[in-house]
Every structure is written in structure tokens, then in C-alpha cells.
Amino acid sequence: MENLKEKFKRKLAENNYKLTKQREVILGTILGNKNWHFTAEDLFAAVKKKDQDIGMATIYRTLELMQNLKIINVHDFNEDSRIYELYSEESHHHHLICKKCGKLVEFSDQDIDYLESELEAKYDFKVTEHKLRFYGYCRDCK
Amino acid sequence: MENLKEKFKRKLAENNYKLTKQREVILGTILGNKNWHFTAEDLFAAVKKKDQDIGMATIYRTLELMQNLKIINVHDFNEDSRIYELYSEESHHHHLICKKCGKLVEFSDQDIDYLESELEAKYDFKVTEHKLRFYGYCRDCK
DNA sequence: ATATGTGCAAATAATTTGCATGTCA
DNA sequence: TGACATGCAAATTATTTGCACATAT
């Protein structure tokens, strides 16, 4: 089975993008941390350890590229900075967010797909995705 | 029954805030547009028509105040600027968002409360609220 | 009278962009 | 080689803040 690194390289090639050292380091960093939810700043810091000379603009540009290639996903949990994570196309998953410490828990999709069809019919929309979030306080903060 | 304007005035008084002309104009503007989803900029423009001298900072400060008093609600639908609306405490409602033109449709809560209890037990969280959003393309954009 | 609120302009902070230079295919 | 990428610094944009002045209670 094709792994994520290969997949990324293939997608780059297919879309006429070049495989640069920076893009490789960035991808490696993202893949290296299982279940990582990170900001652009987080990624920048992590990547800097491997490549001293990388610039913030490259981080942003690569994040945007990866979104387009469906390698990663963006969330706007808090209004200050965006949070990214590896894209998972198989199973939707949603989030439980602590309003105090920002802790994130993922849980898998609980079949609210039936709602999609209802909404599509009722409002004449073509629904492509949904996001479900629960906000509250975690064990330590409640 | 107490209307929203009275409610606002009462909450201000209860919390030792003053009822200024600016706050009144801002509230009036928000109440004047049924089902309005607005940005700070939208509100600023609308309020300027009634009070030429109001400053943007006052808009932001009043919006924050109104959030604290649960007069309005904030959303982070897109990552560029926040969207506000009148607070509704009785019935949760959720959104259907067109990814192309930004059109918003509201729909009422479809009892996903049972999920809340499950999550609370499973992850030891105290859940206080949730947001459910469907993204897609509206009639005109699909 | 005085604590609060306002307007303005300047400060922040995240993200984007222009441009000269470097590098992959 | 030449189109695409990068790094840097400057630009942008939404929002916040400091401060002198104004106003509701």
C-alpha cells in the first residue's frame, strides 16, 4: 500500500510542483508526529530544528499547497491562529475542545449523514462536508 | 414579556455598565435587522449611518461586551473575520454554509444531545455547548 | 464627582506578497 | 535552461490598546 510520503510526492508530480528539500522536511515533520494538531508557528519551530534556514513564508505557502492537495486539513478552533492536522479521508472525525486549556480530543463520526440528506432536500444545497464540535472543560479544568 | 432592548439595559445596569448613546445605537442596529449575520465592519457601516462620529474601536469593545452579556454570539466561519449574530438561548441552531458565496442558512437543533453525555463519560469532559456545521454549495453556486 | 466609556492613532499579530536569487526537472 | 520555489522584508488586515477627553450615574 502506498504510504503518505509517496502519495505526497505523486500528487506534487501530478500537479507540476517540485519536490524541494523544504517540502520534504515539512512533510517529514508532519508525518513524524502522530495525531499532531499544530499551528503554523508550531510547525515552523519543529522544522527549524532540521533546517535552520527555512522561512516562515515557506511554511505558509507549503501549508496552503498541502491543503489544496488534501494532505492536510485546517481548523479555526480559536480565532487567533489556524490549526492544521493530517488529512484523513476515510473516517470523518470531530473534536472535543477544552475552553480553558485548549486541549483537543478527537472522536469518530457518529453517523449524522442522514441529516445531510434532509438538509440537501430542504434547502437545495449540495453538502460536501460537515464539522461537529463540542466545547467544554476537560478533567483538569472543570 | 421583556423585550430584548429592556433586557440589554437591565444587564448593563446589573453589571455596572453605562447605557451610552453609542451602545444604544449599536443595539438598535442589531435588533433592527432580523436574522442578521454580520462582521464588525458590517455593523460599523450600518451604525455610521445613524451616528457619524462612532469609532471602530467602540464597535469592537461593544461587541465584546455584548458577548459577555450573552446578547450576541460569535462564529468563526471563515478565517478572515468573525461573524456575529443575536444570541438565542432557547433553541440551539446550526448552520449550512455555502463555500462559494458564503450564504448562510440556519437550521434548528436535531437532538445530538445524547452524544454529549456519551462524550462526557468517555473523555471526562464537562460539555457546555456544541457547534454543527455543514458546508457545501447552495442552489446558485452548485 | 468620578468611574466608565469614547475616539483617535498607534501597536499587535497572523498571514500574504513583491522581488531578487536559488534550485529542481 | 527555465519555470517554479525560497527567503527576506515590507505590506495587509483584523483586532486591541494607550491615552486624553467626554459623559452617564
Short mmCIF file of C-alpha atoms (C1' of nucleotides) in Angstrom, two decimals:
data_model
loop_
_atom_site.label_atom_id
_atom_site.label_comp_id
_atom_site.label_asym_id
_atom_site.label_seq_id
_atom_site.Cartn_x
_atom_site.Cartn_y
_atom_site.Cartn_z
CA MET A 1 0.00 0.00 0.00
CA GLU A 2 1.13 3.49 -0.90
CA ASN A 3 2.32 5.40 2.10
CA LEU A 4 1.69 9.05 2.75
CA LYS A 5 5.11 10.21 1.72
CA GLU A 6 4.79 8.52 -1.65
CA LYS A 7 1.32 9.85 -2.02
CA PHE A 8 2.54 13.37 -1.45
CA LYS A 9 5.31 13.02 -3.99
CA ARG A 10 2.92 11.62 -6.53
CA LYS A 11 0.47 14.44 -6.03
CA LEU A 12 3.22 17.00 -6.41
CA ALA A 13 4.36 15.45 -9.65
CA GLU A 14 0.85 15.13 -11.00
CA ASN A 15 0.29 18.82 -10.46
CA ASN A 16 3.62 20.04 -11.72
CA TYR A 17 5.03 21.02 -8.39
CA LYS A 18 8.61 20.42 -7.48
CA LEU A 19 9.83 18.26 -4.67
CA THR A 20 12.09 20.62 -2.78
CA LYS A 21 14.16 19.92 0.29
CA GLN A 22 11.91 22.25 2.30
CA ARG A 23 8.74 20.47 1.26
CA GLU A 24 10.26 17.17 2.18
CA VAL A 25 11.34 18.34 5.60
CA ILE A 26 7.94 19.86 6.27
CA LEU A 27 6.11 16.72 5.28
CA GLY A 28 8.50 14.58 7.30
CA THR A 29 7.85 16.70 10.35
CA ILE A 30 4.10 16.45 9.99
CA LEU A 31 4.19 12.72 9.44
CA GLY A 32 6.62 12.25 12.30
CA ASN A 33 4.15 13.36 14.97
CA LYS A 34 1.17 11.04 15.14
CA ASN A 35 -2.08 12.88 15.65
CA TRP A 36 -0.47 16.25 15.79
CA HIS A 37 -2.61 19.37 15.82
CA PHE A 38 -0.36 22.27 15.05
CA THR A 39 -0.26 25.93 14.19
CA ALA A 40 1.95 27.42 11.51
CA GLU A 41 4.19 28.60 14.33
CA ASP A 42 4.42 25.11 15.86
CA LEU A 43 5.41 23.67 12.53
CA PHE A 44 7.92 26.42 11.93
CA ALA A 45 9.62 25.71 15.25
CA ALA A 46 9.71 21.97 14.64
CA VAL A 47 11.01 22.32 11.12
CA LYS A 48 13.69 24.81 12.13
CA LYS A 49 15.42 22.10 14.13
CA LYS A 50 16.06 20.20 10.93
CA ASP A 51 16.53 23.08 8.55
CA GLN A 52 17.88 26.23 10.10
CA ASP A 53 17.33 28.40 7.05
CA ILE A 54 13.69 27.84 6.33
CA GLY A 55 11.47 30.90 6.27
CA MET A 56 8.03 31.42 7.72
CA ALA A 57 6.63 32.31 4.31
CA THR A 58 7.61 28.89 3.03
CA ILE A 59 5.75 27.31 5.91
CA TYR A 60 2.60 29.19 4.99
CA ARG A 61 2.99 28.55 1.29
CA THR A 62 3.56 24.85 1.85
CA LEU A 63 0.60 24.62 4.21
CA GLU A 64 -1.60 26.13 1.56
CA LEU A 65 -0.25 23.78 -1.07
CA MET A 66 -0.86 20.81 1.18
CA GLN A 67 -4.41 21.88 1.79
CA ASN A 68 -5.06 22.01 -1.90
CA LEU A 69 -3.56 18.58 -2.36
CA LYS A 70 -5.68 17.27 0.52
CA ILE A 71 -2.64 16.30 2.51
CA ILE A 72 -3.71 18.35 5.48
CA ASN A 73 -6.80 19.89 6.94
CA VAL A 74 -7.37 23.28 8.57
CA HIS A 75 -9.50 24.17 11.54
CA ASP A 76 -10.44 27.51 13.00
CA PHE A 77 -10.98 26.42 16.57
CA ASN A 78 -9.86 29.65 18.10
CA GLU A 79 -9.89 32.96 16.38
CA ASP A 80 -6.20 33.66 16.79
CA SER A 81 -4.46 31.17 14.59
CA ARG A 82 -5.41 28.27 12.42
CA ILE A 83 -4.84 24.70 13.47
CA TYR A 84 -3.73 22.08 11.00
CA GLU A 85 -3.69 18.30 11.01
CA LEU A 86 -3.11 15.42 8.63
CA TYR A 87 -5.99 14.89 6.28
CA SER A 88 -8.00 11.72 6.77
CA GLU A 89 -10.41 10.93 4.04
CA GLU A 90 -11.72 7.60 5.24
CA SER A 91 -13.29 8.44 8.53
CA HIS A 92 -14.62 11.81 9.46
CA HIS A 93 -13.74 12.74 12.93
CA HIS A 94 -14.79 15.52 15.18
CA HIS A 95 -13.46 17.40 18.16
CA LEU A 96 -14.00 17.99 21.80
CA ILE A 97 -12.33 21.22 22.81
CA CYS A 98 -11.46 22.48 26.26
CA LYS A 99 -12.35 26.14 26.50
CA LYS A 100 -9.78 26.73 29.19
CA CYS A 101 -6.59 24.91 28.22
CA GLY A 102 -7.34 24.27 24.57
CA LYS A 103 -6.92 20.51 24.88
CA LEU A 104 -8.29 18.60 21.90
CA VAL A 105 -9.85 15.16 21.81
CA GLU A 106 -10.89 13.51 18.60
CA PHE A 107 -13.80 11.19 18.23
CA SER A 108 -15.06 9.44 15.19
CA ASP A 109 -18.10 10.18 13.12
CA GLN A 110 -21.39 9.20 14.67
CA ASP A 111 -23.45 8.97 11.55
CA ILE A 112 -25.16 12.23 11.20
CA ASP A 113 -25.21 11.63 7.49
CA TYR A 114 -28.94 11.23 7.48
CA LEU A 115 -29.11 14.88 8.43
CA GLU A 116 -27.16 15.77 5.34
CA SER A 117 -29.74 14.36 3.00
CA GLU A 118 -32.51 16.12 4.85
CA LEU A 119 -30.76 19.45 4.61
CA GLU A 120 -29.89 18.98 0.97
CA ALA A 121 -33.51 18.43 0.09
CA LYS A 122 -34.89 21.11 2.34
CA TYR A 123 -32.56 23.93 1.38
CA ASP A 124 -31.44 22.87 -2.06
CA PHE A 125 -27.79 22.65 -1.12
CA LYS A 126 -25.14 20.22 -2.22
CA VAL A 127 -23.48 19.32 1.06
CA THR A 128 -19.87 18.24 0.84
CA GLU A 129 -18.74 18.08 4.43
CA HIS A 130 -19.62 18.86 7.97
CA LYS A 131 -17.95 19.75 11.23
CA LEU A 132 -19.17 18.88 14.66
CA ARG A 133 -17.56 20.34 17.74
CA PHE A 134 -18.24 20.07 21.39
CA TYR A 135 -16.87 22.70 23.72
CA GLY A 136 -16.45 22.37 27.46
CA TYR A 137 -13.94 21.73 30.20
CA CYS A 138 -11.59 18.79 30.47
CA ARG A 139 -10.87 16.78 33.59
CA ASP A 140 -8.16 19.16 34.71
CA CYS A 141 -10.03 22.36 34.04
CA LYS A 142 -13.56 21.67 35.13
CA MET B 1 -42.72 39.91 28.27
CA GLU B 2 -39.39 41.69 28.50
CA ASN B 3 -38.11 42.65 25.13
CA LEU B 4 -34.51 42.49 24.06
CA LYS B 5 -33.85 46.16 24.42
CA GLU B 6 -35.03 46.14 28.00
CA LYS B 7 -33.09 43.00 28.65
CA PHE B 8 -29.94 44.64 27.42
CA LYS B 9 -30.47 47.70 29.57
CA ARG B 10 -31.10 45.56 32.61
CA LYS B 11 -27.98 43.52 32.04
CA LEU B 12 -25.91 46.65 31.64
CA ALA B 13 -27.24 48.07 34.88
CA GLU B 14 -26.79 44.80 36.75
CA ASN B 15 -23.17 44.75 35.77
CA ASN B 16 -22.43 48.38 36.35
CA TYR B 17 -22.10 49.35 32.76
CA LYS B 18 -23.41 52.60 31.45
CA LEU B 19 -26.05 53.00 28.81
CA THR B 20 -24.37 55.26 26.33
CA LYS B 21 -25.76 56.67 23.14
CA GLN B 22 -23.32 54.54 21.17
CA ARG B 23 -24.39 51.35 22.88
CA GLU B 24 -27.99 52.16 22.23
CA VAL B 25 -27.43 52.84 18.56
CA ILE B 26 -25.44 49.65 18.17
CA LEU B 27 -28.08 47.54 19.85
CA GLY B 28 -30.80 49.21 17.84
CA THR B 29 -28.97 48.40 14.65
CA ILE B 30 -28.52 44.76 15.57
CA LEU B 31 -32.13 44.36 16.64
CA GLY B 32 -33.34 46.18 13.55
CA ASN B 33 -32.15 43.51 11.16
CA LYS B 34 -33.91 40.24 11.76
CA ASN B 35 -31.61 37.26 11.46
CA TRP B 36 -28.62 39.31 10.61
CA HIS B 37 -25.20 37.71 10.43
CA PHE B 38 -22.65 40.46 10.43
CA THR B 39 -18.99 41.28 10.72
CA ALA B 40 -17.61 44.11 12.81
CA GLU B 41 -17.18 46.01 9.58
CA ASP B 42 -20.82 45.45 8.54
CA LEU B 43 -22.01 46.74 11.85
CA PHE B 44 -19.68 49.72 11.70
CA ALA B 45 -21.05 50.71 8.30
CA ALA B 46 -24.66 50.33 9.42
CA VAL B 47 -24.13 52.24 12.64
CA LYS B 48 -22.28 55.07 10.91
CA LYS B 49 -25.46 55.99 9.10
CA LYS B 50 -27.06 56.86 12.41
CA ASP B 51 -24.04 58.15 14.28
CA GLN B 52 -21.37 59.69 12.10
CA ASP B 53 -18.79 60.00 14.85
CA ILE B 54 -18.64 56.49 16.17
CA GLY B 55 -15.24 54.80 16.09
CA MET B 56 -14.32 51.30 15.08
CA ALA B 57 -12.81 50.62 18.50
CA THR B 58 -16.17 51.26 20.08
CA ILE B 59 -17.72 48.72 17.78
CA TYR B 60 -15.22 46.10 18.86
CA ARG B 61 -15.49 46.98 22.52
CA THR B 62 -19.26 46.86 22.41
CA LEU B 63 -19.25 43.57 20.56
CA GLU B 64 -17.07 42.09 23.26
CA LEU B 65 -19.29 43.47 25.96
CA MET B 66 -22.36 42.06 24.28
CA GLN B 67 -20.76 38.66 24.03
CA ASN B 68 -20.09 38.65 27.73
CA LEU B 69 -23.65 39.64 28.45
CA LYS B 70 -24.88 36.91 26.11
CA ILE B 71 -26.60 39.39 23.88
CA ILE B 72 -24.77 38.19 20.84
CA ASN B 73 -22.88 35.17 19.63
CA VAL B 74 -19.67 34.87 17.63
CA HIS B 75 -18.77 32.45 14.90
CA ASP B 76 -15.54 31.79 13.11
CA PHE B 77 -16.95 30.51 9.86
CA ASN B 78 -14.20 31.83 7.71
CA GLU B 79 -10.74 32.54 8.89
CA ASP B 80 -10.73 36.18 7.88
CA SER B 81 -13.17 37.87 10.15
CA ARG B 82 -15.60 36.89 12.84
CA ILE B 83 -19.31 36.74 12.25
CA TYR B 84 -21.77 37.83 14.90
CA GLU B 85 -25.47 37.30 15.44
CA LEU B 86 -28.11 37.79 18.09
CA TYR B 87 -27.84 35.29 20.88
CA SER B 88 -30.57 32.71 21.18
CA GLU B 89 -30.55 30.75 24.36
CA GLU B 90 -33.68 28.71 23.91
CA SER B 91 -33.03 26.76 20.78
CA HIS B 92 -29.62 25.84 19.55
CA HIS B 93 -29.32 26.29 15.90
CA HIS B 94 -26.71 25.32 13.41
CA HIS B 95 -25.53 26.42 10.02
CA LEU B 96 -25.33 25.41 6.46
CA ILE B 97 -22.61 27.37 4.71
CA CYS B 98 -22.01 27.86 1.02
CA LYS B 99 -18.32 27.52 0.31
CA LYS B 100 -18.55 29.70 -2.77
CA CYS B 101 -20.75 32.68 -1.95
CA GLY B 102 -20.76 32.44 1.83
CA LYS B 103 -24.53 32.21 2.06
CA LEU B 104 -25.75 31.05 5.47
CA VAL B 105 -28.79 29.01 6.32
CA GLU B 106 -29.81 28.25 9.86
CA PHE B 107 -31.50 25.12 10.98
CA SER B 108 -32.59 24.09 14.41
CA ASP B 109 -31.03 21.58 16.72
CA GLN B 110 -31.60 17.99 15.81
CA ASP B 111 -31.03 16.40 19.16
CA ILE B 112 -27.49 15.34 19.21
CA ASP B 113 -27.58 15.79 22.95
CA TYR B 114 -27.32 12.09 23.56
CA LEU B 115 -23.86 12.36 22.05
CA GLU B 116 -22.91 14.90 24.66
CA SER B 117 -23.50 12.53 27.52
CA GLU B 118 -21.55 9.81 25.81
CA LEU B 119 -18.59 12.07 25.29
CA GLU B 120 -18.70 13.43 28.80
CA ALA B 121 -18.47 9.96 30.26
CA LYS B 122 -15.92 8.66 27.81
CA TYR B 123 -13.47 11.53 28.00
CA ASP B 124 -14.24 13.02 31.38
CA PHE B 125 -15.24 16.38 29.98
CA LYS B 126 -17.94 18.77 31.07
CA VAL B 127 -19.52 19.73 27.79
CA THR B 128 -21.19 23.12 27.68
CA GLU B 129 -22.04 23.61 24.04
CA HIS B 130 -21.61 22.31 20.57
CA LYS B 131 -21.50 23.55 17.03
CA LEU B 132 -22.58 21.65 13.99
CA ARG B 133 -21.88 22.96 10.53
CA PHE B 134 -22.49 21.64 7.10
CA TYR B 135 -20.51 23.01 4.20
CA GLY B 136 -21.41 22.78 0.55
CA TYR B 137 -22.83 24.69 -2.38
CA CYS B 138 -26.14 26.49 -2.49
CA ARG B 139 -28.66 26.39 -5.31
CA ASP B 140 -27.00 29.23 -7.15
CA CYS B 141 -23.44 28.02 -6.78
CA LYS B 142 -23.64 24.30 -7.25
"C1'" DA C 1 -17.76 63.81 41.40
"C1'" DT C 2 -15.89 60.03 39.43
"C1'" DA C 3 -15.77 55.67 37.47
"C1'" DT C 4 -16.63 54.30 32.83
"C1'" DG C 5 -16.77 54.96 28.04
"C1'" DT C 6 -15.19 57.09 23.65
"C1'" DG C 7 -12.38 58.47 19.61
"C1'" DC C 8 -8.23 58.59 17.63
"C1'" DA C 9 -3.94 56.91 16.37
"C1'" DA C 10 -0.52 53.75 17.21
"C1'" DA C 11 0.53 48.83 18.42
"C1'" DT C 12 -0.12 43.78 17.62
"C1'" DA C 13 -0.21 39.53 15.45
"C1'" DA C 14 -1.21 36.32 11.90
"C1'" DT C 15 -0.82 35.85 7.28
"C1'" DT C 16 0.33 37.37 2.46
"C1'" DT C 17 3.07 39.35 -1.15
"C1'" DG C 18 6.94 41.52 -4.12
"C1'" DC C 19 11.17 40.74 -5.61
"C1'" DA C 20 15.87 39.26 -6.29
"C1'" DT C 21 18.00 34.97 -6.06
"C1'" DG C 22 18.33 29.81 -5.80
"C1'" DT C 23 17.12 25.18 -7.47
"C1'" DC C 24 14.62 21.06 -9.41
"C1'" DA C 25 13.16 18.65 -13.69
"C1'" DT D 1 17.72 26.32 -19.32
"C1'" DG D 2 13.57 27.98 -17.46
"C1'" DA D 3 9.64 27.63 -14.71
"C1'" DC D 4 8.85 27.09 -10.21
"C1'" DA D 5 10.42 27.91 -5.10
"C1'" DT D 6 12.58 30.28 -1.49
"C1'" DG D 7 14.00 33.85 1.90
"C1'" DC D 8 13.71 38.14 3.36
"C1'" DA D 9 11.47 42.28 4.38
"C1'" DA D 10 7.70 45.05 3.66
"C1'" DA D 11 2.57 45.14 3.15
"C1'" DT D 12 -2.01 43.82 4.62
"C1'" DT D 13 -5.85 43.04 7.58
"C1'" DA D 14 -8.49 42.24 11.64
"C1'" DT D 15 -8.36 43.38 16.13
"C1'" DT D 16 -6.54 45.54 20.50
"C1'" DT D 17 -4.67 49.13 23.37
"C1'" DG D 18 -2.92 53.71 25.44
"C1'" DC D 19 -4.30 57.98 26.41
"C1'" DA D 20 -6.54 62.48 26.78
"C1'" DC D 21 -11.08 63.91 26.80
"C1'" DA D 22 -16.20 63.28 27.40
"C1'" DT D 23 -20.31 61.56 29.75
"C1'" DA D 24 -23.66 58.72 32.39
"C1'" DT D 25 -24.94 57.68 37.11
#
